[in-house]
Amino acid sequence: MVVGNLRNAQVVIDRQAIKYNVREEVKRLKQGTELFAVVKADGYGHGMVPVAQAAQAAGATGFCVAILDEALGLREAHFTAPILVLGITRPELAEIAASQHISLTVGSKDWLVAAKNAMTKQSHIEPLAVHLGIDSGMGRIGFTQVVDFLAAVAFIKQNPEYFIFEGIFTHFATADEQDTTYFQQQVKKFNAYVAQLDQRPRYVHVSNSATSLWHDACNGNMVRFGVAIYGLNPSGTAISELPYPLQPALSLTSEIVFCKQIHAGDSVSYGATYTAEADEYIGTVPMGYADGWLRRLQGFHVLVDGHPCEIVGRICMDQFMIRLPKPYDVGTKVTLIGEDQGAEITLQEVAAYSDTIHYELACILTNRLPRKYIN
Ligand SMILES: *Cc1c(COP(=O)(O)O)cnc(C)c1O
């Protein structure tokens, strides 16, 4: 992937915001509860390694990722803290994970059997640390029957040279909603699994950001803190009360590369879907849907000189046009996400306009946009 280091558009990440969000959450955790920073998907588009560094400096004691490659990326970047892969990894890769002290999520005894068989073929093995995932209602991965879970626990016990039972966890489907009925059902189901154990593993964890922020009584002894690290409210706008004001870490800025006056009847961009009704000034911004600035954002706005300016005409792959209140010089700053002179556009507002969630938008800002780190 070519990174556009020379272009006039960038994702700006404020490390202090990440540190602040992590520090505030660590302060709220019960004594003995750890915060693992979730840095999957390139740190939700913010950059995995810089985010991991900032989170660790602020008190995170481990990391969660989605896939083994991300875990290996952290090890390559010399992080020695515990890492948990949250998705299902192929059992043939158990040995690679074990040798790098990467913990894997397991959702069936079959997986353990397959991993053991694969490991047996290796000349030297280290035991693999596993976290047993319980499907208490998310319906995604994990044990759905207590008997199967107990069979897996027994299998781990019988094979101590292959496996370490390091964790048990679940994931909530509705922790970010006002109505807690379904959430409470999941808590109950998960607790029934934990109650079956003679001895708890090192980590018992259930909390994503929403759970840790709003249901901290059931945190366990580790939280998987994700979207809130980046300063985003996990609920979007459903729950506005927060224990501390989250600080968004990401801004997206560019500049005007071309400015002109058009006249009544002149059209702008593909399909000529926008036609001026009077004389107006049009600025061109060198970003487009190939950067993750979605085509459906036509009609939304950006900030120029603290003023909202409408996006007119279709958004192209690499450029889009805005209507300006007056002519502006080439090089004038354009803020797509973030603050400008007291005005602000949040990722949540962009998400609401484009009918999605801020999680998705952060992840789809492509790597053609360079990431710049401040503070
Ligand atoms: C992604 C993920 C998280 C983090 O969720 P946030 O809502 O971003 O805090 C936690 N746990 C699991 C299993 C996940 O997949």
XYZ file of C-alpha atoms and ligand atoms in Angstrom:
390
model
C 0.000 0.000 0.000
C 1.387 3.398 -0.984
C 1.062 5.835 1.915
C 0.382 9.385 0.796
C 3.062 11.023 2.880
C 3.416 13.912 0.433
C -0.277 14.627 0.033
C -2.213 17.346 1.776
C -4.596 15.108 3.696
C -3.947 13.235 6.917
C -5.369 11.434 9.904
C -4.053 13.179 13.009
C -3.889 11.139 16.208
C -3.547 12.832 19.584
C -1.575 10.482 21.816
C -2.487 12.498 24.916
C -6.168 11.797 24.305
C -5.493 8.051 24.195
C -3.440 8.242 27.378
C -6.106 10.313 29.107
C -8.898 7.871 28.223
C -6.874 4.866 29.397
C -5.694 6.587 32.575
C -9.208 7.667 33.554
C -10.521 4.135 33.107
C -7.617 2.523 34.977
C -8.355 4.881 37.875
C -11.936 3.598 38.052
C -11.051 -0.098 38.012
C -11.252 -2.104 41.214
C -7.901 -2.953 42.765
C -6.443 -5.969 40.944
C -8.421 -5.458 37.733
C -6.284 -5.039 34.628
C -6.980 -3.103 31.454
C -6.092 -4.778 28.171
C -6.119 -2.313 25.296
C -8.001 -3.591 22.248
C -5.832 -2.580 19.286
C -7.290 -4.819 16.576
C -7.834 -3.525 13.032
C -4.771 -1.303 13.208
C -5.949 0.229 16.461
C -9.420 0.972 15.027
C -7.631 2.781 12.204
C -5.549 4.890 14.598
C -2.338 2.847 14.114
C -1.773 -0.308 16.164
C 1.764 0.270 17.414
C 1.507 3.943 18.419
C -1.825 3.269 20.137
C -0.356 0.277 21.980
C 2.574 2.421 23.122
C 0.333 5.206 24.395
C -2.067 2.785 26.093
C 0.762 0.942 27.802
C 2.325 4.189 29.008
C -1.052 5.090 30.528
C -1.501 1.811 32.415
C -2.695 -0.892 30.032
C -1.060 -4.187 31.054
C -1.965 -6.269 28.011
C -3.490 -6.195 24.545
C -6.358 -7.783 22.660
C -6.343 -8.248 18.895
C -8.652 -10.019 16.463
C -6.222 -12.166 14.499
C -2.872 -13.868 15.066
C -1.091 -11.661 12.531
C -1.905 -8.610 14.648
C -0.516 -10.317 17.741
C 2.675 -11.206 15.872
C 2.877 -7.568 14.717
C 2.888 -6.447 18.337
C 5.594 -8.966 19.225
C 7.646 -7.765 16.234
C 7.302 -4.253 17.619
C 8.843 -5.591 20.867
C 5.779 -5.552 23.107
C 6.260 -8.208 25.791
C 2.932 -7.752 27.621
C 0.234 -10.455 27.422
C -1.689 -10.552 24.149
C -5.021 -12.274 23.579
C -6.339 -13.101 20.114
C -10.119 -12.680 20.349
C -11.084 -14.512 17.162
C -10.679 -18.204 16.335
C -7.198 -19.075 15.107
C -6.529 -22.204 13.031
C -5.392 -24.972 15.423
C -2.340 -25.633 13.206
C -1.043 -22.237 14.336
C -1.123 -23.074 18.041
C 2.621 -23.678 18.169
C 3.449 -20.288 16.598
C 1.205 -18.571 19.123
C 2.658 -20.542 22.040
C 6.246 -19.831 21.036
C 5.472 -16.094 21.007
C 3.533 -16.243 24.291
C 0.348 -15.216 22.557
C -2.905 -16.415 24.156
C -5.662 -17.783 21.956
C -9.421 -17.906 22.243
C -10.918 -21.396 22.254
C -14.594 -22.196 21.782
C -14.670 -25.984 21.548
C -12.905 -29.115 22.758
C -12.453 -30.165 19.125
C -10.207 -27.189 18.639
C -8.019 -28.266 21.558
C -7.765 -31.808 20.194
C -6.781 -30.510 16.754
C -4.242 -28.114 18.258
C -2.720 -30.889 20.359
C -2.401 -33.107 17.286
C -0.710 -30.307 15.357
C 1.641 -29.560 18.256
C 2.580 -33.211 18.683
C 4.262 -33.061 15.295
C 6.640 -30.337 16.520
C 9.987 -31.295 18.043
C 9.784 -28.751 20.830
C 6.613 -27.253 22.241
C 5.700 -24.709 24.819
C 2.243 -24.853 26.360
C -0.330 -22.602 24.744
C -2.272 -20.232 26.992
C -5.961 -20.406 26.162
C -8.992 -18.342 27.075
C -12.237 -20.280 26.873
C -14.905 -18.150 25.256
C -18.451 -18.577 26.506
C -21.320 -17.730 24.187
C -23.755 -16.358 26.727
C -25.946 -14.719 24.116
C -23.782 -12.981 21.536
C -24.279 -15.932 19.180
C -20.852 -15.530 17.599
C -18.190 -17.884 18.991
C -17.749 -19.877 22.167
C -19.229 -22.661 24.245
C -22.988 -22.860 24.342
C -23.253 -25.911 26.643
C -21.779 -26.276 30.114
C -20.982 -29.977 29.536
C -18.863 -29.156 26.470
C -17.105 -26.462 28.422
C -16.316 -28.845 31.274
C -15.011 -31.436 28.804
C -12.647 -28.799 27.412
C -11.482 -27.801 30.883
C -10.819 -31.481 31.685
C -8.909 -31.928 28.429
C -6.690 -28.945 29.267
C -6.042 -30.403 32.732
C -5.092 -33.743 31.198
C -2.654 -32.046 28.844
C -0.653 -29.586 30.898
C 2.357 -29.884 28.611
C 0.180 -28.505 25.790
C -2.198 -26.039 27.376
C -2.499 -23.513 30.163
C -6.032 -22.565 31.197
C -5.387 -18.825 31.407
C -8.794 -17.263 31.011
C -12.549 -17.542 30.737
C -14.606 -14.809 29.129
C -17.757 -13.755 27.398
C -18.897 -10.884 25.216
C -22.096 -8.866 25.575
C -24.439 -8.032 22.727
C -26.268 -5.114 24.352
C -23.955 -3.525 26.926
C -24.334 -0.212 25.069
C -28.122 -0.066 25.398
C -30.344 1.553 28.030
C -32.424 -1.614 28.467
C -30.375 -4.086 30.531
C -32.712 -7.114 30.353
C -30.717 -9.076 27.794
C -27.435 -7.997 29.367
C -28.513 -9.400 32.749
C -29.492 -12.709 31.123
C -25.998 -12.965 29.665
C -24.374 -12.187 33.022
C -26.406 -14.959 34.629
C -25.471 -17.491 31.964
C -21.794 -16.647 32.154
C -21.746 -16.847 35.944
C -23.221 -20.348 35.733
C -20.132 -21.444 33.765
C -17.715 -19.796 36.188
C -19.514 -21.406 39.143
C -18.645 -24.852 37.704
C -14.914 -24.276 38.148
C -12.989 -25.565 41.178
C -10.338 -23.026 40.457
C -10.617 -19.805 38.511
C -8.079 -19.151 35.792
C -5.873 -16.086 35.976
C -8.248 -13.926 33.919
C -12.023 -13.779 34.150
C -13.218 -11.074 31.792
C -16.477 -9.887 30.290
C -16.108 -6.175 29.692
C -15.838 -4.354 26.427
C -15.794 -0.553 26.722
C -19.545 -0.258 27.220
C -19.564 -2.831 30.037
C -16.610 -1.274 31.803
C -18.110 2.216 31.560
C -21.694 1.382 32.476
C -21.768 -2.037 34.193
C -18.486 -2.063 36.072
C -19.820 -4.226 38.898
C -19.322 -7.307 36.699
C -15.913 -6.440 35.248
C -14.111 -9.579 36.482
C -10.381 -8.985 36.854
C -9.617 -7.707 33.371
C -11.396 -5.425 30.912
C -11.052 -5.447 27.152
C -11.141 -1.730 26.597
C -11.567 -0.883 22.939
C -13.434 1.964 21.324
C -13.344 4.179 24.419
C -9.526 4.251 24.279
C -9.985 6.247 21.118
C -12.365 8.629 22.853
C -15.539 7.328 21.248
C -18.740 6.668 23.168
C -19.472 2.951 22.553
C -23.210 3.595 22.389
C -22.974 6.308 19.774
C -25.617 8.593 21.244
C -27.850 6.032 23.026
C -26.236 6.615 26.439
C -24.759 10.058 26.902
C -23.819 9.885 30.601
C -20.162 8.941 30.956
C -18.057 8.569 34.119
C -15.590 11.048 32.577
C -15.652 12.952 29.300
C -13.980 10.816 26.639
C -11.456 12.668 24.496
C -11.581 11.778 20.790
C -8.069 11.031 19.543
C -8.675 11.204 15.812
C -9.025 14.166 13.496
C -9.061 14.200 9.738
C -7.783 17.264 7.946
C -6.958 18.326 4.442
C -6.774 21.589 2.532
C -8.297 23.410 -0.403
C -6.228 22.623 -3.500
C -8.376 24.543 -6.013
C -10.901 27.358 -5.697
C -13.117 28.928 -8.358
C -16.300 30.848 -8.908
C -19.152 29.173 -10.760
C -22.376 30.717 -12.042
C -26.077 29.875 -12.034
C -26.595 26.752 -14.149
C -23.033 25.407 -13.750
C -22.822 21.853 -12.430
C -20.338 20.038 -10.217
C -18.959 16.481 -10.327
C -20.054 13.141 -11.845
C -23.624 12.916 -12.988
C -23.966 16.699 -12.730
C -26.190 16.119 -9.688
C -25.482 19.567 -8.278
C -26.232 22.751 -10.179
C -25.550 26.231 -8.848
C -28.567 28.520 -8.566
C -26.475 31.669 -8.331
C -22.842 32.739 -8.377
C -20.943 30.722 -5.832
C -17.440 29.709 -4.821
C -16.405 26.067 -5.009
C -13.364 24.592 -3.299
C -11.846 21.225 -4.165
C -10.571 18.925 -1.395
C -8.083 16.191 -2.387
C -9.734 13.242 -0.629
C -12.400 10.800 -1.674
C -14.049 7.466 -1.179
C -10.766 5.650 -1.833
C -9.638 7.162 1.479
C -12.767 5.982 3.290
C -14.578 9.294 2.918
C -17.805 7.646 1.830
C -19.577 8.587 -1.362
C -22.841 8.874 0.541
C -21.435 11.887 2.430
C -22.610 14.115 -0.432
C -24.703 16.845 1.220
C -22.801 16.602 4.520
C -20.354 19.347 5.470
C -16.756 20.049 6.445
C -15.250 22.986 8.344
C -13.344 25.803 6.675
C -12.271 28.738 8.798
C -14.664 27.512 11.503
C -17.655 27.515 9.103
C -19.612 24.450 7.971
C -19.372 24.150 4.169
C -21.640 21.774 2.255
C -20.197 18.937 0.200
C -21.691 19.528 -3.251
C -21.881 17.050 -6.111
C -20.806 13.446 -5.929
C -17.751 12.514 -3.930
C -15.130 11.138 -6.334
C -12.507 8.497 -5.639
C -9.808 11.028 -4.726
C -11.460 14.453 -4.604
C -14.659 16.223 -3.610
C -16.056 19.722 -3.837
C -17.483 22.087 -1.226
C -19.429 25.347 -1.456
C -17.551 28.199 0.186
C -19.063 31.415 1.570
C -16.286 33.412 -0.143
C -13.098 32.673 -2.072
C -10.379 31.037 0.011
C -6.685 30.664 -0.796
C -5.310 27.364 -1.973
C -3.769 25.764 1.116
C -6.594 26.810 3.458
C -7.166 24.101 6.039
C -10.234 21.863 5.747
C -11.392 19.883 8.791
C -13.431 16.780 8.011
C -13.356 15.355 11.537
C -12.312 17.306 14.616
C -12.295 20.882 15.879
C -11.715 24.095 13.994
C -11.975 27.470 15.699
C -14.560 26.377 18.244
C -16.660 24.421 15.740
C -16.483 20.618 15.674
C -17.461 17.668 13.526
C -17.395 14.387 15.425
C -16.894 10.936 13.961
C -20.310 10.152 15.445
C -21.921 12.906 13.337
C -20.268 11.597 10.189
C -21.429 8.089 11.142
C -25.005 9.215 11.743
C -25.118 10.986 8.358
C -23.738 7.955 6.560
C -26.051 5.554 8.370
C -23.355 3.574 10.157
C -21.379 3.596 13.422
C -18.163 5.453 14.265
C -16.375 2.105 14.775
C -16.817 1.320 11.093
C -15.749 4.730 9.840
C -12.548 4.772 11.916
C -11.578 1.365 10.510
C -12.185 2.232 6.885
C -9.969 5.316 6.693
C -7.498 3.685 4.344
C -3.750 3.586 4.684
C -3.356 5.904 1.721
C -4.029 8.582 4.353
C -0.870 9.076 6.387
C -1.236 8.948 10.174
C 0.427 11.868 11.974
C 0.963 11.637 15.715
C 0.855 14.688 17.951
C 1.584 15.272 21.673
C -13.669 -5.784 19.709
C -13.932 -6.487 20.965
C -13.860 -5.796 22.186
C -13.726 -4.294 22.274
O -14.997 -3.718 22.116
P -15.227 -2.158 22.286
O -16.677 -1.983 22.105
O -14.447 -1.515 21.174
O -14.706 -1.773 23.604
C -13.972 -6.525 23.352
N -14.176 -7.873 23.313
C -14.290 -8.546 22.159
C -14.518 -10.018 22.198
C -14.187 -7.893 20.949
O -14.315 -8.566 19.816
